[in-house]
Coordinates of C-alpha atoms in Angstrom, one line a residue:
X1482 CA 24.9 -1.6 14.5
X1483 CA 24.3 -5.3 13.6
X1484 CA 20.5 -5.9 13.7
X1485 CA 20.0 -8.4 16.7
X1486 CA 17.2 -8.4 19.0
X1487 CA 17.8 -5.4 21.1
X1488 CA 18.1 -6.1 25.0
X1489 CA 15.0 -5.2 26.9
X1490 CA 16.8 -2.0 28.6
X1491 CA 18.1 -0.6 25.5
X1492 CA 14.5 -1.2 24.0
X1493 CA 12.6 0.8 26.7
X1494 CA 15.4 3.3 26.3
X1495 CA 14.2 3.9 22.2
X1496 CA 10.5 3.5 23.6
X1497 CA 11.2 6.7 26.0
X1498 CA 13.1 8.5 23.3
X1499 CA 10.1 8.0 21.1
X1500 CA 7.7 9.6 23.5
X1501 CA 10.2 12.7 24.3
X1502 CA 9.8 13.3 20.7
X1503 CA 6.3 13.2 20.6
X1504 CA 6.0 9.7 18.4
X1505 CA 2.7 8.0 18.9
X1506 CA 3.4 5.8 15.9
X1507 CA 6.8 4.2 14.4
X1508 CA 5.8 1.5 11.2
X1509 CA 8.6 -0.4 9.9
X1510 CA 6.9 -1.1 6.2
X1511 CA 7.7 -3.9 4.5
X1512 CA 5.8 -5.6 1.4
X1513 CA 4.8 -9.1 2.1
X1514 CA 6.6 -10.8 -0.4
X1515 CA 10.0 -8.9 0.8
X1516 CA 9.8 -10.9 4.1
X1517 CA 12.7 -13.3 4.3
X1518 CA 12.5 -16.8 5.3
X1519 CA 14.7 -19.0 7.7
X1520 CA 16.4 -21.8 7.0
X1521 CA 15.6 -24.3 4.3
X1522 CA 12.1 -22.3 3.9
X1523 CA 12.8 -20.4 1.3
X1524 CA 10.6 -21.4 -1.5
X1525 CA 11.2 -17.9 -3.7
X1526 CA 9.0 -15.7 -2.2
X1527 CA 8.5 -13.9 1.4
X1528 CA 5.4 -13.9 2.9
X1529 CA 4.6 -11.7 6.6
X1530 CA 2.9 -15.7 7.3
X1531 CA 5.7 -17.5 7.4
X1532 CA 8.0 -18.1 10.0
X1533 CA 10.2 -15.5 8.4
X1534 CA 7.6 -13.4 9.1
X1535 CA 7.8 -14.2 12.7
X1536 CA 11.2 -13.3 13.0
X1537 CA 10.5 -9.6 11.8
X1538 CA 7.5 -9.7 14.0
X1539 CA 10.5 -10.6 16.7
X1540 CA 12.7 -7.8 15.6
X1541 CA 10.2 -4.8 15.1
X1542 CA 8.5 -6.0 18.8
X1543 CA 9.6 -3.2 21.3
X1544 CA 11.2 -0.9 18.5
X1545 CA 8.1 0.0 16.2
X1546 CA 4.7 -0.6 16.8
X1547 CA 3.3 -0.9 13.5
X1548 CA 4.5 -2.7 10.3
X1549 CA 3.0 -1.4 6.9
X1550 CA 2.1 -3.6 4.2
X1551 CA 1.5 -3.1 0.6
X1552 CA -1.4 -4.3 -0.6
X1553 CA -2.6 -7.9 -0.5
X1554 CA -4.3 -8.6 -3.6
X1555 CA -4.0 -11.3 -6.0
X1556 CA -1.7 -10.5 -8.3
X1557 CA -1.2 -11.7 -12.4
X1558 CA 1.5 -14.1 -13.5
X1559 CA 2.7 -11.6 -16.0
X1560 CA 2.6 -9.0 -13.6
X1561 CA 4.0 -8.8 -10.0
X1562 CA 3.1 -5.1 -9.2
X1563 CA 1.4 -5.5 -6.3
X1564 CA -0.7 -2.1 -6.8
X1565 CA -3.1 -3.9 -9.7
X1566 CA -3.8 -6.9 -7.9
X1567 CA -7.8 -7.2 -6.8
X1568 CA -9.6 -5.7 -4.4
X1569 CA -10.8 -8.8 -2.2
X1570 CA -9.1 -12.1 -2.8
X1571 CA -6.0 -12.3 -1.5
X1572 CA -2.4 -12.9 -3.1
X1573 CA -2.1 -17.2 -2.6
X1574 CA 1.3 -16.1 -2.7
X1575 CA 1.4 -15.1 0.9
X1576 CA 0.6 -18.7 1.7
X1577 CA 3.0 -20.3 4.4
X1578 CA 2.9 -23.6 2.1
X1579 CA 5.4 -24.9 5.5
X1580 CA 2.2 -25.3 7.9
X1581 CA 0.5 -27.3 4.8
X1582 CA 2.5 -29.9 6.0
X1583 CA 2.0 -29.7 9.7
X1584 CA -0.3 -31.1 12.1
X1585 CA -2.0 -28.0 12.0
X1586 CA -2.8 -28.7 8.4
X1587 CA -3.0 -32.1 9.1
X1588 CA -0.5 -32.8 6.5
X1589 CA -2.1 -31.7 3.0
X1590 CA 0.7 -31.0 1.7
X1591 CA 3.7 -33.7 1.3
X1592 CA 7.3 -32.9 2.2
X1593 CA 8.5 -33.6 -0.9
X1594 CA 6.4 -31.5 -2.9
X1595 CA 7.6 -29.0 -0.4
X1596 CA 11.1 -29.9 -0.4
X1597 CA 11.1 -29.9 -3.9
X1598 CA 10.5 -26.6 -4.5
X1599 CA 12.3 -24.9 -1.7
X1600 CA 15.2 -26.7 -3.4
X1601 CA 15.0 -25.5 -6.9
X1602 CA 14.7 -22.1 -6.2
X1603 CA 16.5 -20.2 -8.6
X1604 CA 17.1 -17.4 -6.6
X1605 CA 18.3 -19.2 -3.2
X1606 CA 20.4 -17.3 -1.6
X1607 CA 19.7 -14.1 -3.5
X1608 CA 17.5 -11.2 -1.7
X1609 CA 15.4 -11.3 -4.6
X1610 CA 12.2 -13.4 -5.1
X1611 CA 11.8 -15.6 -8.0
X1612 CA 8.0 -13.8 -9.2
X1613 CA 7.4 -16.1 -12.2
X1614 CA 8.6 -19.5 -10.9
X1615 CA 7.3 -19.4 -7.3
X1616 CA 4.0 -18.2 -9.2
X1617 CA 3.7 -21.8 -11.3
X1618 CA 5.3 -23.8 -8.3
X1619 CA 2.5 -22.2 -6.0
X1620 CA -0.4 -22.9 -8.0
X1621 CA 1.0 -26.9 -8.0
X1622 CA 1.3 -27.0 -4.5
X1623 CA -1.6 -25.6 -3.8
X1624 CA -3.5 -27.9 -6.0
X1625 CA -2.4 -31.1 -4.0
X1626 CA -3.0 -29.5 -1.1
X1627 CA -7.2 -29.0 -2.2
X1628 CA -6.3 -33.0 -3.4
X1629 CA -5.4 -34.0 0.0
X1630 CA -7.5 -31.4 1.6
X1631 CA -11.3 -32.9 0.0
X1632 CA -10.1 -37.0 0.6
X1633 CA -9.5 -35.7 4.1
X1634 CA -12.6 -34.7 5.3
X1635 CA -11.9 -33.0 8.4
X1636 CA -15.1 -32.0 10.2
X1637 CA -13.6 -29.1 12.4
X1638 CA -11.5 -27.9 8.9
X1639 CA -14.6 -28.3 6.7
X1640 CA -17.0 -26.6 9.1
X1641 CA -14.5 -23.9 9.0
X1642 CA -14.2 -23.5 4.8
X1643 CA -18.3 -23.6 4.4
X1644 CA -18.4 -21.4 7.4
X1645 CA -15.9 -19.0 5.4
X1646 CA -17.7 -19.2 2.2
X1647 CA -21.3 -18.2 3.3
X1648 CA -19.4 -15.6 5.6
X1649 CA -17.5 -13.8 2.1
X1650 CA -19.7 -15.2 -0.7
X1651 CA -20.8 -11.2 -1.4
X1652 CA -17.2 -10.8 -3.2
X1653 CA -15.8 -14.7 -3.3
X1654 CA -18.7 -16.9 -5.9
X1655 CA -17.7 -13.6 -8.8
X1656 CA -13.8 -14.2 -8.3
X1657 CA -14.1 -17.5 -8.1
X1658 CA -16.6 -17.9 -10.9
X1659 CA -13.8 -15.9 -13.1
X1660 CA -11.3 -18.0 -12.2
X1661 CA -13.4 -20.5 -14.0
X1662 CA -13.7 -18.5 -17.1
X1663 CA -10.1 -18.7 -16.8
X1664 CA -9.9 -21.6 -18.0
X1665 CA -12.6 -22.3 -19.8
X1666 CA -11.1 -19.8 -22.0
X1667 CA -7.5 -20.2 -21.6
X1668 CA -6.3 -16.9 -20.1
X1669 CA -7.4 -14.4 -17.2
X1670 CA -7.8 -11.4 -19.4
X1671 CA -11.1 -11.2 -19.9
X1672 CA -10.9 -8.8 -22.6
X1673 CA -9.1 -12.1 -25.2
X1674 CA -12.4 -13.9 -24.4
X1675 CA -14.0 -15.2 -27.3
X1676 CA -17.1 -14.6 -25.5
X1677 CA -19.6 -11.5 -25.2
X1678 CA -22.1 -13.2 -22.5
X1679 CA -19.3 -14.3 -20.6
X1680 CA -17.8 -10.7 -20.8
X1681 CA -20.7 -9.4 -19.5
X1682 CA -21.6 -11.9 -16.8
X1683 CA -22.8 -9.3 -14.4
X1684 CA -23.0 -6.5 -16.6
X1685 CA -26.7 -7.3 -18.4
X1686 CA -28.7 -4.5 -20.5
X1687 CA -32.0 -6.3 -20.2
X1688 CA -34.3 -8.3 -18.7
X1689 CA -34.0 -11.3 -21.2
X1690 CA -29.9 -10.7 -20.5
X1691 CA -30.2 -11.2 -17.0
X1692 CA -32.2 -14.2 -17.5
X1693 CA -29.7 -15.8 -20.2
X1694 CA -26.7 -15.1 -18.5
X1695 CA -27.7 -16.5 -15.0
X1696 CA -28.4 -19.9 -16.9
X1697 CA -25.0 -18.9 -18.7
X1698 CA -23.5 -18.6 -14.6
X1699 CA -24.8 -22.3 -13.4
X1700 CA -23.4 -23.7 -16.5
X1701 CA -20.0 -23.0 -16.1
X1702 CA -20.4 -23.4 -12.3
X1703 CA -21.2 -26.6 -12.7
X1704 CA -18.8 -27.6 -15.5
X1705 CA -15.8 -25.8 -13.7
X1706 CA -17.3 -27.0 -9.8
X1707 CA -14.2 -28.3 -8.5
X1708 CA -11.7 -25.8 -10.1
X1709 CA -14.5 -23.0 -8.3
X1710 CA -14.3 -24.6 -4.7
X1711 CA -10.7 -24.6 -5.1
X1712 CA -10.5 -20.9 -5.5
X1713 CA -12.2 -20.3 -2.6
X1714 CA -10.2 -23.2 -0.3
X1715 CA -6.9 -21.4 -1.2
X1716 CA -9.1 -18.3 -0.4
X1717 CA -9.3 -19.6 3.1
X1718 CA -6.1 -21.3 4.1
X1719 CA -5.1 -17.4 3.3
X1720 CA -7.6 -16.0 5.8
X1721 CA -6.9 -18.7 8.5
X1722 CA -3.3 -18.1 8.2
X1723 CA -3.7 -14.2 8.0
X1724 CA -5.7 -14.1 11.3
X1725 CA -3.0 -16.4 13.0
X1726 CA -0.3 -14.0 12.3
X1727 CA -2.4 -10.7 13.3
X1728 CA -2.9 -13.0 16.3
X1729 CA 0.9 -13.6 16.4
X1730 CA 1.8 -10.0 15.9
X1731 CA -0.4 -8.5 18.7
X1732 CA 1.1 -10.5 21.7
X1733 CA 4.2 -8.8 20.3
X1734 CA 2.0 -5.6 20.2
X1735 CA 2.8 -4.7 16.5
X1736 CA -0.2 -3.6 14.6
X1737 CA -0.8 -4.4 10.9
X1738 CA -1.6 -1.4 8.6
X1739 CA -3.0 -2.6 5.3
X1740 CA -2.5 -0.5 1.7
X1741 CA -5.3 0.5 -0.4
X1742 CA -4.0 0.5 -4.2
X1743 CA -6.4 3.0 -6.1
X1744 CA -6.4 0.4 -9.5
X1745 CA -8.9 -2.2 -9.8
X1746 CA -7.6 -5.9 -11.4
X1747 CA -9.1 -6.8 -14.7
X1748 CA -10.8 -10.0 -12.1
X1749 CA -12.5 -6.6 -10.2
X1750 CA -13.1 -4.7 -13.9
X1751 CA -15.6 -8.0 -15.2
X1752 CA -17.3 -8.2 -12.0
X1753 CA -18.2 -4.8 -11.1
X1754 CA -17.7 -3.0 -14.9
X1755 CA -21.5 -2.0 -14.5
X1756 CA -20.4 0.4 -11.8
X1757 CA -18.1 2.1 -14.2
X1758 CA -18.0 4.8 -15.8
X1759 CA -18.0 3.2 -19.4
X1760 CA -14.9 5.1 -21.9
X1761 CA -13.2 6.8 -19.0
X1762 CA -9.9 5.8 -17.1
X1763 CA -7.8 6.9 -14.0
X1764 CA -4.4 8.6 -14.1
X1765 CA -2.8 11.3 -13.6
X1766 CA -2.3 14.7 -16.0
X1767 CA 0.7 16.1 -17.7
X1768 CA 3.9 17.5 -15.2
X1769 CA 7.1 17.4 -15.1
X1770 CA 8.4 14.8 -14.9
X1771 CA 5.8 13.4 -17.5
X1772 CA 4.8 15.9 -20.4
X1773 CA 1.6 13.8 -21.6
X1774 CA 0.6 12.6 -18.2
X1775 CA -0.2 9.0 -17.1
X1776 CA -1.9 7.0 -18.3
X1777 CA -2.5 4.6 -15.7
X1778 CA -5.6 2.6 -17.9
X1779 CA -7.1 2.5 -13.8
X1780 CA -11.4 2.0 -14.5
X1781 CA -13.3 5.4 -12.9
X1782 CA -16.3 4.1 -10.1
X1783 CA -19.1 5.9 -12.1
X1784 CA -20.2 8.9 -9.1
X1785 CA -24.4 8.4 -10.6
X1786 CA -23.4 4.7 -8.8
X1787 CA -21.5 5.9 -5.6
X1788 CA -24.6 6.9 -4.1
X1789 CA -28.1 7.8 -4.6
X1790 CA -29.9 10.9 -4.6
X1791 CA -30.3 11.1 -1.2
X1792 CA -27.2 10.6 -0.3
X1793 CA -27.4 7.3 0.9
X1794 CA -24.8 4.6 -0.7
X1795 CA -25.8 3.3 -3.9
X1796 CA -24.4 -0.2 -5.1
X1797 CA -21.0 1.5 -6.0
X1798 CA -20.7 3.2 -2.7
X1799 CA -21.9 -0.3 -1.1
X1800 CA -18.8 -1.8 -2.5
X1801 CA -16.6 0.5 -1.7
X1802 CA -17.4 0.4 1.8
X1803 CA -17.3 -3.7 2.6
X1804 CA -14.0 -3.4 0.7
X1805 CA -13.0 -1.5 3.4
X1806 CA -14.6 -2.8 6.3
X1807 CA -12.9 -5.2 5.3
X1808 CA -10.1 -4.1 4.8
X1809 CA -10.1 -2.4 8.7
X1810 CA -11.4 -5.6 10.0
X1811 CA -8.5 -7.1 8.9
X1812 CA -5.4 -4.9 9.8
X1813 CA -6.1 -3.1 13.4
X1814 CA -3.4 -0.6 12.5
X1815 CA -5.4 0.8 9.9
X1816 CA -5.1 1.6 6.1
X1817 CA -2.6 3.3 4.0
X1818 CA -4.4 4.5 1.0
X1819 CA -2.9 4.9 -2.5
X1820 CA -3.7 8.3 -4.5
X1821 CA -6.1 9.8 -2.3
X1822 CA -6.2 12.6 -4.6
X1823 CA -8.0 10.0 -7.0
X1824 CA -11.2 9.4 -4.5
X1825 CA -11.8 13.4 -3.6
X1826 CA -10.7 15.0 -6.7
X1827 CA -9.5 12.0 -9.8
X1828 CA -7.6 13.1 -12.5
X1829 CA -9.4 11.0 -15.6
X1830 CA -8.8 10.4 -19.8
X1831 CA -10.9 9.1 -22.4
X1832 CA -9.8 5.2 -22.8
X1833 CA -7.7 5.1 -26.1
X1834 CA -6.3 9.1 -25.2
X1835 CA -3.8 10.4 -23.4
X1836 CA -4.5 11.7 -20.1
X1837 CA -4.1 15.3 -21.8
X1838 CA -6.6 18.7 -21.7
X1839 CA -6.2 18.4 -25.2
X1840 CA -7.7 15.1 -25.6
X1841 CA -10.9 15.5 -23.7
X1842 CA -9.3 14.8 -20.0
X1843 CA -10.3 17.0 -17.0
X1844 CA -10.9 16.3 -13.0
X1845 CA -14.0 14.1 -12.8
X1846 CA -15.4 16.3 -10.0
X1847 CA -14.4 20.2 -11.1
X1848 CA -14.8 20.1 -14.7
X1849 CA -17.8 22.9 -15.6
X1850 CA -17.1 23.5 -18.5
X1851 CA -16.4 20.5 -19.7
X1852 CA -19.1 18.7 -22.1
X1853 CA -19.3 15.4 -20.1
X1854 CA -17.9 15.6 -17.5
X1855 CA -20.2 19.3 -16.3
X1856 CA -22.8 16.4 -15.5
X1857 CA -20.6 15.7 -11.8
X1858 CA -19.0 19.2 -11.4
X1859 CA -19.2 20.1 -7.7
X1860 CA -18.3 24.2 -8.8
X1861 CA -19.5 26.4 -10.8
X1862 CA -17.3 28.5 -13.9
X1863 CA -17.7 30.8 -11.2
X1864 CA -15.9 29.0 -8.8
X1865 CA -12.4 28.5 -11.1
X1866 CA -9.1 30.7 -11.9
X1867 CA -10.2 30.4 -15.9
X1868 CA -6.4 31.5 -16.4
X1869 CA -5.3 28.6 -14.8
X1870 CA -5.0 25.4 -17.0
X1871 CA -7.8 22.5 -16.3
X1872 CA -5.2 20.4 -15.3
X1873 CA -3.4 22.7 -13.3
X1874 CA -4.1 22.2 -8.6
X1875 CA -5.0 25.7 -8.0
X1876 CA -7.2 25.9 -10.5
X1877 CA -10.8 26.1 -8.3
X1878 CA -10.6 29.0 -6.3
X1879 CA -13.2 29.1 -4.0
X1880 CA -15.0 26.7 -2.4
X1881 CA -18.0 26.4 0.1
X1882 CA -18.4 24.2 3.2
X1883 CA -20.6 22.5 1.5
X1884 CA -19.1 21.6 -2.1
X1885 CA -16.3 20.7 0.1
X1886 CA -18.5 18.0 1.9
X1887 CA -19.6 16.7 -1.5
X1888 CA -16.0 16.8 -2.7
X1889 CA -15.7 14.5 0.6
X1890 CA -18.1 12.3 1.0
X1891 CA -16.9 9.1 0.0
X1892 CA -14.5 9.8 2.7
X1893 CA -16.7 10.5 5.6
X1894 CA -19.2 8.3 4.2
X1895 CA -17.3 5.0 3.2
X1896 CA -14.2 5.3 4.2
X1897 CA -14.4 6.9 7.9
X1898 CA -17.9 4.9 8.3
X1899 CA -16.3 2.1 7.6
X1900 CA -12.9 2.6 10.4
X1901 CA -15.9 3.8 12.8
X1902 CA -17.4 0.2 12.2
X1903 CA -14.9 -1.9 12.8
X1904 CA -13.7 0.1 16.2
X1905 CA -11.3 2.0 14.5
X1906 CA -10.8 6.3 14.5
X1907 CA -9.5 8.6 12.0
X1908 CA -6.0 8.2 12.8
X1909 CA -5.7 4.5 11.2
X1910 CA -6.1 6.5 7.8
X1911 CA -2.7 7.2 6.1
X1912 CA -3.8 9.0 3.1
X1913 CA -0.6 9.3 0.8
X1914 CA -1.0 12.7 -0.5
X1915 CA 2.5 13.5 -2.2
X1916 CA 3.3 15.5 -5.2
X1917 CA 1.1 18.7 -5.4
X1918 CA -2.6 18.5 -4.4
X1919 CA -6.2 20.1 -5.6
X1920 CA -7.4 22.8 -3.4
X1921 CA -10.6 20.4 -2.6
X1922 CA -7.9 17.6 -2.0
X1923 CA -6.3 20.4 0.6
X1924 CA -9.5 21.2 2.0
X1925 CA -10.9 18.2 2.7
X1926 CA -7.7 16.8 4.0
X1927 CA -8.0 19.6 6.1
X1928 CA -12.1 19.5 6.7
X1929 CA -11.9 16.0 8.4
X1930 CA -8.4 16.6 9.7
X1931 CA -6.6 13.6 7.5
X1932 CA -3.2 12.5 8.1
X1933 CA -0.9 12.9 5.0
X1934 CA 2.6 12.1 4.1
X1935 CA 5.8 14.3 5.1
X1936 CA 9.0 12.7 2.4
X1937 CA 11.8 14.3 2.6
X1938 CA 13.9 13.5 -0.1
X1939 CA 11.1 15.7 -1.9
X1940 CA 11.8 18.5 0.0
X1941 CA 12.9 21.4 -2.7
X1942 CA 15.5 22.9 -0.9
X1943 CA 15.0 25.9 -2.9
X1944 CA 12.1 27.0 -1.6
X1945 CA 12.0 28.4 2.2
X1946 CA 7.6 27.1 2.8
X1947 CA 8.5 23.4 1.1
X1948 CA 6.0 21.0 2.7
X1949 CA 8.6 18.6 2.8
X1950 CA 11.1 20.8 5.2
X1951 CA 11.8 20.0 8.5
X1952 CA 10.8 23.4 9.8
X1953 CA 7.2 23.3 8.2
X1954 CA 6.3 19.5 8.7
X1955 CA 2.8 19.3 11.2
X1956 CA 2.5 17.3 13.8
X1957 CA -0.6 15.0 12.1
X1958 CA 1.3 13.5 9.3
X1959 CA 3.5 10.7 8.9
X1960 CA 7.3 11.6 8.6
X1961 CA 9.3 9.3 6.1
X1962 CA 12.9 9.7 4.3
X1963 CA 11.2 7.7 1.2
X1964 CA 8.6 5.0 0.3
X1965 CA 8.8 1.8 -2.2
X1966 CA 9.3 4.3 -4.8
X1967 CA 12.4 5.8 -4.0
X1968 CA 16.2 5.3 -3.7
X1969 CA 17.5 4.1 -0.3
X1970 CA 18.4 7.0 1.2
X1971 CA 22.0 6.2 1.4
X1972 CA 21.2 5.7 -1.8
X1973 CA 20.1 9.0 -2.4
X1974 CA 23.0 10.9 -0.1
X1975 CA 25.6 9.4 -3.0
X1976 CA 23.5 11.3 -5.4
X1977 CA 23.8 14.2 -3.5
X1978 CA 27.9 14.3 -2.6
X1979 CA 29.9 17.3 -4.0
X1980 CA 26.5 18.9 -6.1
X1981 CA 24.5 22.0 -6.2
X1982 CA 21.5 20.3 -4.9
X1983 CA 23.3 18.6 -2.6
X1984 CA 24.4 22.1 -0.9
X1985 CA 20.9 23.1 -1.1
X1986 CA 19.6 20.4 1.5
X1987 CA 22.3 20.7 3.7
X1988 CA 22.3 24.3 3.9
X1989 CA 18.3 23.9 4.6
X1990 CA 19.6 21.1 7.6
X1991 CA 22.0 23.6 9.4
X1992 CA 19.3 26.1 9.6
X1993 CA 16.6 23.7 10.5
X1994 CA 18.2 21.9 13.4
X1995 CA 20.5 22.4 15.7
X1996 CA 24.4 20.5 15.6
X1997 CA 26.6 21.7 18.8
X1998 CA 29.3 20.1 18.1
X1999 CA 30.4 21.8 14.9
X2000 CA 31.2 25.8 16.0
X2001 CA 31.6 26.7 11.9
X2002 CA 28.3 25.9 10.3
X2003 CA 30.5 26.2 7.1
X2004 CA 32.7 24.5 8.2
X2005 CA 29.0 21.5 9.1
X2006 CA 27.9 22.2 6.1
X2007 CA 31.1 21.7 3.7
X2008 CA 31.3 18.4 5.6
X2009 CA 28.0 17.1 4.9
X2010 CA 28.2 18.4 1.3
X2011 CA 30.7 15.5 0.7
X2012 CA 30.3 13.0 3.3
X2013 CA 27.1 10.9 1.7
X2014 CA 27.3 8.6 5.5
X2015 CA 26.9 11.8 7.2
X2016 CA 24.3 13.4 5.1
X2017 CA 22.0 10.1 5.1
X2018 CA 22.4 9.5 8.9
X2019 CA 21.2 13.4 9.9
X2020 CA 18.3 13.3 7.0
X2021 CA 17.5 10.1 9.5
X2022 CA 17.8 12.4 11.9
X2023 CA 15.4 15.0 10.5
X2024 CA 11.9 12.7 10.5
X2025 CA 12.5 11.8 14.0
X2026 CA 13.6 15.5 15.0
X2027 CA 10.4 16.8 13.0
X2028 CA 7.4 17.7 14.5
X2029 CA 5.4 14.5 13.3
X2030 CA 3.9 12.4 15.5
X2031 CA 4.2 9.2 13.1
X2032 CA 7.2 8.2 11.0
X2033 CA 7.5 5.3 8.8
X2034 CA 11.0 4.2 7.3
X2035 CA 11.2 1.2 4.1
X2036 CA 13.0 -0.9 4.9
X2037 CA 15.8 -1.2 3.1
X2038 CA 16.4 2.8 4.9
X2039 CA 16.3 0.8 8.4
X2040 CA 18.4 -2.2 7.2
X2041 CA 20.8 -0.6 5.1
X2042 CA 20.0 -2.8 2.5
X2043 CA 21.3 -0.7 -0.8
X2044 CA 18.9 -1.5 -3.8
X2045 CA 16.1 -0.3 -5.1
X2046 CA 12.6 -2.2 -4.8
X2047 CA 10.6 -0.5 -7.4
X2048 CA 11.7 1.3 -10.4
X2049 CA 8.3 2.8 -12.0
X2050 CA 7.6 2.3 -15.5
X2051 CA 9.7 -1.4 -14.9
X2052 CA 8.1 -4.5 -15.4
X2053 CA 9.0 -8.1 -15.4
X2054 CA 10.4 -10.0 -12.4
X2055 CA 13.2 -8.3 -12.3
X2056 CA 11.0 -5.3 -10.2
X2057 CA 8.9 -5.7 -7.2
X2058 CA 11.6 -8.6 -6.4
X2059 CA 13.8 -6.9 -3.4
X2060 CA 13.6 -9.0 -0.5
X2061 CA 15.4 -8.8 3.4
X2062 CA 17.8 -11.4 3.2
X2063 CA 17.7 -14.2 5.0
X2064 CA 20.4 -13.2 7.2
X2065 CA 19.1 -9.8 7.7
X2066 CA 20.4 -9.9 11.1
X2067 CA 23.8 -10.5 9.9
X2068 CA 23.5 -6.8 7.8
X2069 CA 24.5 -3.4 9.9
X2070 CA 21.0 -1.8 10.3
X2071 CA 20.6 2.2 11.0
X2072 CA 22.2 2.9 15.3
X2073 CA 18.5 4.1 15.6
X2074 CA 19.4 5.1 19.8
X2075 CA 22.0 7.4 18.2
X2076 CA 19.6 8.5 15.8
X2077 CA 17.1 9.5 18.5
X2078 CA 19.8 10.7 20.5
X2079 CA 21.0 13.4 18.0
X2080 CA 17.1 14.4 17.0
X2081 CA 17.0 14.8 20.7
X2082 CA 19.9 17.1 20.8
X2083 CA 18.7 18.8 17.3
X2084 CA 15.4 19.9 18.7
X2085 CA 18.1 23.0 20.7
X2086 CA 20.1 23.4 23.7
X2087 CA 16.8 23.9 26.3
X2088 CA 15.1 20.6 24.8
X2089 CA 18.4 18.6 24.8
X2090 CA 19.3 19.9 28.4
X2091 CA 15.9 18.7 29.4
X2092 CA 16.6 15.4 28.6
X2093 CA 19.8 15.1 29.1
X2094 CA 19.7 11.6 31.1
X2095 CA 17.7 10.1 28.6
X2096 CA 20.5 11.5 25.9
X2097 CA 23.0 9.7 28.3
X2098 CA 21.5 6.6 28.0
X2099 CA 21.0 6.2 24.3
X2100 CA 25.2 6.7 24.4
X2101 CA 25.1 3.3 26.4
X2102 CA 23.4 1.9 23.2

């Protein structure tokens, strides 16, 4: 099916089918850098704020009601991963340079500069970003725009800029000062700076240090005033463009869902280091995929800085709440929280060590036997099953309602409270809970009725009660065939052809779904086992046939892009670089009408007969 805009009557039929199947939300997942460009506007990086972004919003309208974007923070020149970006500052790469050449921005960027960036794009004509190239070129272009913005001194724009700075000074002042210090020291990685004072400007250990550090802040602010103002200007431009995009999407009935990564960037670690637990890092314990665990190297918020003794938010808790308030305000569709375990029951390890029990690692809130972590423990030793190792998910065997509330207070008092204050409810919180959950995390999810994810590629087909299997997927969740870390479903299906694992997956599908056109189930199993196209289609049917009220689909699956966006454990420009091709309308995207028709049929004869007319409408395309 060619990816053209659907007729109005066709979109109405799809809306009707989604409603019949009980789907409240249908989201297309696409990180901003992966958006396509229109002709003559490919600078080497995508943006939802570009004309290419508008084309995707137009395309999605009437089919999807949400766009799930990736993390929006500022990334580093040496690391394109959006999951290590800043928590407050936005990514300058998401600024659409084209708009700066137009009247709305008083032509503060020359067309000559813009066209030179487009014409020299090394990945022109390819569905890949040119990260290192555009990182440098974007900065050059924005410096030119800043110079012209100052000279122009447009009263209206300058007034908006000044208002923006005042409204966001609680994070913008620190982030821009970091930029100045990066220039001062010749690199943007603060642990390499040769001044202990500059490393600790917001982490004084005494009143005397606080006074001296204040003087140093004033000195750097004066010396690099223009650099600081440039940083703030870039954030202002991005915020203004982002709001314009949100307004456009709203008119098209598309909501934006943000993505809150579990990490803090180098810039954030420097600015808020006094709030982190000294000498400890966040990671994952050893498992089937990693015998030594995953040493992410992300700082851990000090529990004593999150809440005061009376339960009110302390400095760290206020910071986290401000972060989520900003995200909910800017993304009325909600926020996806990456690695919800990291907020409820995080696995921590000593800096410089492996995240293994033998080297001192443990659960921050679930280790009453640990010589250091016991001070933060919520359960007692009597609440543990000591026959189970500390890195296993079922170790906390008993939990009182009071203990569940303690595990969930960050969720309740920060995340849910922030959503409510921005006019949203709990359903606007999407929890990435993929993988094995500890008992405390599962209890908190249940207590606060949080919606997790069900990723059907992760089904362990030999386990009848596997939570990712169709018959076990409940209503209050988000179902999908894959995320940004997975192979596209077609690639996955190819890997399953004529394998025992593929046979087990197929056997479950045949048991859980109705296939009335196949009288002989053995013949059906054989065909699904050897026909990758049929298997990939059936896996897509599966998520719509499930009870899940919310569906997400990654752009590679919807548009049949046979490539992987992220290969975990790899770095460099080749990773996180996949884009939707500029000519995406010429691609053969999935036949959604057919998939929805088959999903209705898969629900069983009685359900299909009840919606016979709708099935006929879907058959007409």
